[in-house]
PDB file of C-alpha atoms in Angstrom:
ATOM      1  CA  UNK A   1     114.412  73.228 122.285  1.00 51.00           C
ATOM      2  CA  UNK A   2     116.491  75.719 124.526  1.00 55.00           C
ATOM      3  CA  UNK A   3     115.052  76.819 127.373  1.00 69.00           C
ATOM      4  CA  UNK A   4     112.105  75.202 127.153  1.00 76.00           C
ATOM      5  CA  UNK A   5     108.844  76.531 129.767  1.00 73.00           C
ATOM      6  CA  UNK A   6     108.627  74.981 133.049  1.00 76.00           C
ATOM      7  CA  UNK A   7     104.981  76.061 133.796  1.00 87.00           C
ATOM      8  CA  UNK A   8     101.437  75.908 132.076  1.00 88.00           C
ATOM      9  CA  UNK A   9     101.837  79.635 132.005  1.00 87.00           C
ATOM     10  CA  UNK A  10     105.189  79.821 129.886  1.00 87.00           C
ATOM     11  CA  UNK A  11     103.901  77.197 128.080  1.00 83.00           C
ATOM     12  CA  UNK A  12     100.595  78.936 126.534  1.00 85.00           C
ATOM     13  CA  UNK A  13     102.954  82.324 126.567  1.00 86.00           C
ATOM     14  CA  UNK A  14     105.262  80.393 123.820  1.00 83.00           C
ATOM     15  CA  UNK A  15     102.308  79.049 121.617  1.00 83.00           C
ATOM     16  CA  UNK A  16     101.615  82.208 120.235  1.00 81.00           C
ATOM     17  CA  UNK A  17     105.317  82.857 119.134  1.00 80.00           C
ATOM     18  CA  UNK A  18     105.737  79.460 117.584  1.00 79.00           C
ATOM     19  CA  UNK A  19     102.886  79.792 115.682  1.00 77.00           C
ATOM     20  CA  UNK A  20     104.363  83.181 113.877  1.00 73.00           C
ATOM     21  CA  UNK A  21     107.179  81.195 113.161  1.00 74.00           C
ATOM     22  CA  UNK A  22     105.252  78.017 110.988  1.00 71.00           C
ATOM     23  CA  UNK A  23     104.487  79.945 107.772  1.00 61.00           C
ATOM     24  CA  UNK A  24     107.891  80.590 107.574  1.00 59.00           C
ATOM     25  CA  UNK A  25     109.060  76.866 107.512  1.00 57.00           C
ATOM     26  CA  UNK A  26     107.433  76.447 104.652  1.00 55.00           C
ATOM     27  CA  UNK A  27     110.395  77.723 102.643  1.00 55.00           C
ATOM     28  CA  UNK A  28     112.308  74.686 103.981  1.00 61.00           C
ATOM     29  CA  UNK A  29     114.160  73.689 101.023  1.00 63.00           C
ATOM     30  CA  UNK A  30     112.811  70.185 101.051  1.00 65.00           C
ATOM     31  CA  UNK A  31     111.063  68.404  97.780  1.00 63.00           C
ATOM     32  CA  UNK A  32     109.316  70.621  95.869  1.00 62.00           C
ATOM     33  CA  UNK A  33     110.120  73.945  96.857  1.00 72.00           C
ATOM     34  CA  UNK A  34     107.955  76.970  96.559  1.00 77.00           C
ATOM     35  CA  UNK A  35     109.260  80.420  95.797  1.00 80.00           C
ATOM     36  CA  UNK A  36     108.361  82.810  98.354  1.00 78.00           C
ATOM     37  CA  UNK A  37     105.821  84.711  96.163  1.00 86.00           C
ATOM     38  CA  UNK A  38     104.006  81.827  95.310  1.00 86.00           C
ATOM     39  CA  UNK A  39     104.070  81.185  99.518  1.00 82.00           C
ATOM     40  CA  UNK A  40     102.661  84.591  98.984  1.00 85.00           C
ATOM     41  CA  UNK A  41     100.117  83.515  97.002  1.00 92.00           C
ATOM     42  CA  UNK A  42      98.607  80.409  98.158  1.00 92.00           C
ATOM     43  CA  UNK A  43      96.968  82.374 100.917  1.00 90.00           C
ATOM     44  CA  UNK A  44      94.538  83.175  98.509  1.00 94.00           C
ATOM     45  CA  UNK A  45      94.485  80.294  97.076  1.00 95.00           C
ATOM     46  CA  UNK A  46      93.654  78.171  99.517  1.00 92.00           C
ATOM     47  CA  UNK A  47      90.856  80.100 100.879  1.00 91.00           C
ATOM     48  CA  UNK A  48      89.459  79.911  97.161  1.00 94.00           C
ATOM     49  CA  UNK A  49      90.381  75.705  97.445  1.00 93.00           C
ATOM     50  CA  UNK A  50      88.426  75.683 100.622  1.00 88.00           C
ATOM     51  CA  UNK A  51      85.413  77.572 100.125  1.00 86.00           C
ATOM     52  CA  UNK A  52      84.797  76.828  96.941  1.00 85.00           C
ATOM     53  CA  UNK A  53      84.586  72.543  97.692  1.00 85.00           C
ATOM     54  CA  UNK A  54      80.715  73.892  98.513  1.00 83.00           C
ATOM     55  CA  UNK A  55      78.981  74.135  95.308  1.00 79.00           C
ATOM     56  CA  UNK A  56      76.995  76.923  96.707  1.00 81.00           C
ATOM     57  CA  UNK A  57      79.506  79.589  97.630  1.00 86.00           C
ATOM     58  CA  UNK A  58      80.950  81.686  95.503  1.00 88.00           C
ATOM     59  CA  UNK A  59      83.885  83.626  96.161  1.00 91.00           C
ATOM     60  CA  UNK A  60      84.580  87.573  95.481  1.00 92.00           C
ATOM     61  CA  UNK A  61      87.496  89.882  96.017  1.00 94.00           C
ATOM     62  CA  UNK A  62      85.750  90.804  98.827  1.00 93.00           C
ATOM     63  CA  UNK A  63      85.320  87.621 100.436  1.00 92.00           C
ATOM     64  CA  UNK A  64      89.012  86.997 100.059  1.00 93.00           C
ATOM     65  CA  UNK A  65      89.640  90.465 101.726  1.00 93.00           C
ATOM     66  CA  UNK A  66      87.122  89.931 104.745  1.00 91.00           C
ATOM     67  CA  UNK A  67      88.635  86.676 105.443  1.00 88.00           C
ATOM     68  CA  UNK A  68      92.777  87.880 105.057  1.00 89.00           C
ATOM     69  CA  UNK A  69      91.584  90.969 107.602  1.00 90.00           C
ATOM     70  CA  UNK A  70      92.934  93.270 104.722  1.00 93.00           C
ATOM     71  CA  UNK A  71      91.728  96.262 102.636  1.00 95.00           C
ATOM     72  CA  UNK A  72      89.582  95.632  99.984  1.00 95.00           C
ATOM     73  CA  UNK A  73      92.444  96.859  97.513  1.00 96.00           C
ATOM     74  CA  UNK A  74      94.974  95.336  98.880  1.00 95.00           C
ATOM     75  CA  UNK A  75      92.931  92.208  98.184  1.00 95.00           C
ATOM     76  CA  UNK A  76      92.396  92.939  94.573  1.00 96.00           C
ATOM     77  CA  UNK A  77      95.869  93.480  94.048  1.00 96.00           C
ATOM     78  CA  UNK A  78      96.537  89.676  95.637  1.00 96.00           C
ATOM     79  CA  UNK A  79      93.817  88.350  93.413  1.00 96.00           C
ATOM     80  CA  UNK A  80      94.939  90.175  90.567  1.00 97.00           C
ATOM     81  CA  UNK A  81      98.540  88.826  91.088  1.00 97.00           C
ATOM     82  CA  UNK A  82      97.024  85.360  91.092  1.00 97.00           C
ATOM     83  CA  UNK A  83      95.213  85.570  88.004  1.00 97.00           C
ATOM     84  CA  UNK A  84      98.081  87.349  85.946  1.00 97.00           C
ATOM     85  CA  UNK A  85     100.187  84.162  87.557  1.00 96.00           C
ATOM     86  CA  UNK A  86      97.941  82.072  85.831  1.00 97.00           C
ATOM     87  CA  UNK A  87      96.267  80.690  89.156  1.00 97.00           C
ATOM     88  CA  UNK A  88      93.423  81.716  89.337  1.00 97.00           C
ATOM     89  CA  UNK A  89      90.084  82.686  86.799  1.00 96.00           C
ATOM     90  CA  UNK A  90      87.116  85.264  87.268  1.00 94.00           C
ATOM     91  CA  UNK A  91      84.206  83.731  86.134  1.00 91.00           C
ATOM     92  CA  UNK A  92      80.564  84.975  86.010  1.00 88.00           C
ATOM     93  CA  UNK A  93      78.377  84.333  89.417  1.00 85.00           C
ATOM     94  CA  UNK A  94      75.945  81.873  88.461  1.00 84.00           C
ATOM     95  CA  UNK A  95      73.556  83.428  90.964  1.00 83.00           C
ATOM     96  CA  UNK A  96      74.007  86.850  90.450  1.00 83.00           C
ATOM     97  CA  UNK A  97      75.215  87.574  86.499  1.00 76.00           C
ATOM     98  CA  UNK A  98      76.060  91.239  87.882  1.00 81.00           C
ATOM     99  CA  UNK A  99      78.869  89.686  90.349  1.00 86.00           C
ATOM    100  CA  UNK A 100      82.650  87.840  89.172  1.00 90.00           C
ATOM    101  CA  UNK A 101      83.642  85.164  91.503  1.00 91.00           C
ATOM    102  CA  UNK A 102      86.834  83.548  91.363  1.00 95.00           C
ATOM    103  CA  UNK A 103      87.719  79.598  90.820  1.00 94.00           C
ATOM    104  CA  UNK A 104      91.020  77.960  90.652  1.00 96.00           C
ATOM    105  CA  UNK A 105      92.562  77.547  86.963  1.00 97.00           C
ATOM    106  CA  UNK A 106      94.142  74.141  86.840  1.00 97.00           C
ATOM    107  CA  UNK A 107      97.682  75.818  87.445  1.00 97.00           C
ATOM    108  CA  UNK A 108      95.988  77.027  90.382  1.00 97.00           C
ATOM    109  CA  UNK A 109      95.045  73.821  91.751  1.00 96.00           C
ATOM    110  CA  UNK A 110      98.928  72.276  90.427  1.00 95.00           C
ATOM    111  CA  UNK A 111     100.417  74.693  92.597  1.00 94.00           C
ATOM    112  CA  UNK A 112      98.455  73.723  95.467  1.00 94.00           C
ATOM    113  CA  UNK A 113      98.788  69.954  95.279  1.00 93.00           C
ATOM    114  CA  UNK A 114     102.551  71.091  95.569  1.00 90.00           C
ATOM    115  CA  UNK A 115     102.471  73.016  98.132  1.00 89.00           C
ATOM    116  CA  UNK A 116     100.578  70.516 100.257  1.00 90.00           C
ATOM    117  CA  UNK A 117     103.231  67.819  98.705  1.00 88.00           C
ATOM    118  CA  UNK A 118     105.707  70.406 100.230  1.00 85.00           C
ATOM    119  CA  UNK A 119     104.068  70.937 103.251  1.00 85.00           C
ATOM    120  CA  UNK A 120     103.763  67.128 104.073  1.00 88.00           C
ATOM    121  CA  UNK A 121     107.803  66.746 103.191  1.00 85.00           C
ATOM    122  CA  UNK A 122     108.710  69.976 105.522  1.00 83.00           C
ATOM    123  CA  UNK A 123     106.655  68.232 108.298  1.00 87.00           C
ATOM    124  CA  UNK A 124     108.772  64.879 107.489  1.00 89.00           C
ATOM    125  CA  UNK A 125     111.790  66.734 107.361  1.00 87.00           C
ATOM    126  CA  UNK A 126     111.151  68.851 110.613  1.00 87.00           C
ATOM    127  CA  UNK A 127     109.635  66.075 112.676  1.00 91.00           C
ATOM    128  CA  UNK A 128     112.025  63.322 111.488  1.00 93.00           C
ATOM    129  CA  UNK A 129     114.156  62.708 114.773  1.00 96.00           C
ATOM    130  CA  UNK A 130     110.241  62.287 116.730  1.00 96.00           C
ATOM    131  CA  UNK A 131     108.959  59.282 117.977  1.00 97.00           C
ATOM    132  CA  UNK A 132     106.204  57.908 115.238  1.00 96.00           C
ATOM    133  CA  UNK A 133     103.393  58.521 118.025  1.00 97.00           C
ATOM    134  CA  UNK A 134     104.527  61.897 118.814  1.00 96.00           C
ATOM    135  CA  UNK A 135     104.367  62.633 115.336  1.00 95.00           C
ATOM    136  CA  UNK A 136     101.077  61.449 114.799  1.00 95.00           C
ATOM    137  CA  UNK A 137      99.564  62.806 118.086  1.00 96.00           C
ATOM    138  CA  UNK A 138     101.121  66.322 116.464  1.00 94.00           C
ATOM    139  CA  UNK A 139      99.253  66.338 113.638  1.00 93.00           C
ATOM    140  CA  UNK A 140      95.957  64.845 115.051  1.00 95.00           C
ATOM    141  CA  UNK A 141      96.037  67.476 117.608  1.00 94.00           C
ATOM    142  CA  UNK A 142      96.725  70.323 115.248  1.00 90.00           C
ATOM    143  CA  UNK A 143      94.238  69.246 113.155  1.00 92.00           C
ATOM    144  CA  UNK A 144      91.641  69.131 116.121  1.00 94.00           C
ATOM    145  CA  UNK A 145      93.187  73.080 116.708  1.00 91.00           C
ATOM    146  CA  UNK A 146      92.156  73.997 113.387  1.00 87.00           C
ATOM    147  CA  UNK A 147      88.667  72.790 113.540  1.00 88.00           C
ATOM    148  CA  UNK A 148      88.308  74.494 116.730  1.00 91.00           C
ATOM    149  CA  UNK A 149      89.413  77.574 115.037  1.00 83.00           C
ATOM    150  CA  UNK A 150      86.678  77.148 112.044  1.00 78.00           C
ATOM    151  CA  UNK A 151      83.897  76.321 114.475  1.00 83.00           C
ATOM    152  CA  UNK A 152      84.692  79.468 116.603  1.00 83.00           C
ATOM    153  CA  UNK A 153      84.507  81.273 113.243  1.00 70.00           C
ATOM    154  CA  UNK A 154      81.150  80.043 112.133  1.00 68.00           C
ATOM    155  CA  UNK A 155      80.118  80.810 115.464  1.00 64.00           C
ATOM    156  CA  UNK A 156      81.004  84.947 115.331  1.00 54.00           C
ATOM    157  CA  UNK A 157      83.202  86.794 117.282  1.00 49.00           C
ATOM    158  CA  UNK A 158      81.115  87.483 120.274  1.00 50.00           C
ATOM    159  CA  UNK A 159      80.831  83.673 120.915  1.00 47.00           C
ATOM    160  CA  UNK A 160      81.859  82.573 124.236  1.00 55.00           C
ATOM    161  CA  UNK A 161      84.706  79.622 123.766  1.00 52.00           C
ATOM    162  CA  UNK A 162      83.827  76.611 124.227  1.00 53.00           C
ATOM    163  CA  UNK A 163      84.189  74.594 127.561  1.00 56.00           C
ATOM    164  CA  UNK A 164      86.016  71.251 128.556  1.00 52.00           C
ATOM    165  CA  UNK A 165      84.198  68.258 128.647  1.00 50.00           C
TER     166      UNK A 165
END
């Protein structure tokens, strides 16, 4: 890395840089490439993947648009995309027949065991020169980051961070 920070400050100033910069490696053309529209795509998906693990929650064009920070249209036009794709189905709410949630069609859940196949092989690729530990201790740590992240969203957005042991 060229000049790399030299304090704690320029340090935490870089994070948020790098981190616009991820998504993007994801086009790595490693095994199994995706096309940049289904990149496109799999941020809906994967919300869908996620949520939908618990049996109870169902998922709306709505849901997808509170939790992508868009409009609601814009978010119907993503889903939309998705299900003419083949990627996703609307199905009936099974606790409100008024409402249409949204499931995964089993293309839907193909493409996403290949993106994650790709994502694995871009981190191989990217982190190859590393030392096995480093490696590891990456990926443990940004795993730890991303639970952090979920609990602070279950929590609200007026909840105070939490605090160092």
């Amino acid at each position: 890395m060229t000049n790399e920070p030299t304090s704690a400050d320029e340090l935490l100033d870089a994070v948020g840089p790098a981190f616009s910069k991820l998504r993007r490696t994801s086009l790595l053309e490693v095994e199994n490439p995706i096309s940049a529209k289904d990149l496109s795509r799999t941020l809906v998906l994967n919300f869908v993947e996620e949520l939908t693990k618990d049996p109870d929650r169902e998922i709306t064009v709505g849901s997808v648009a509170e939790f992508l920070a868009v409009d609601p249209s814009v978010a119907s036009r993503m889903v939309s995309d998705n299900i003419k794709a083949g990627y996703l189905i609307r199905a009936a709410s099974q606790q409100d027949g008024r409402r249409t949630v949204l499931r995964l069609s089993p293309q839907g859940a193909e493409l996403m065991a290949r993106f994650r196949r790709h994502q694995r092989s871009a981190f191989e690729y990217i982190t190859a020169d590393w030392p096995e530990h480093d490696r590891l201790e990456f990926a443990r740590l940004m795993l730890r980051y991303v639970d952090s992240l979920a609990a602070l969203s279950n929590r609200g957005p007026s909840a105070e961070p939490p605090r160092s042991p």
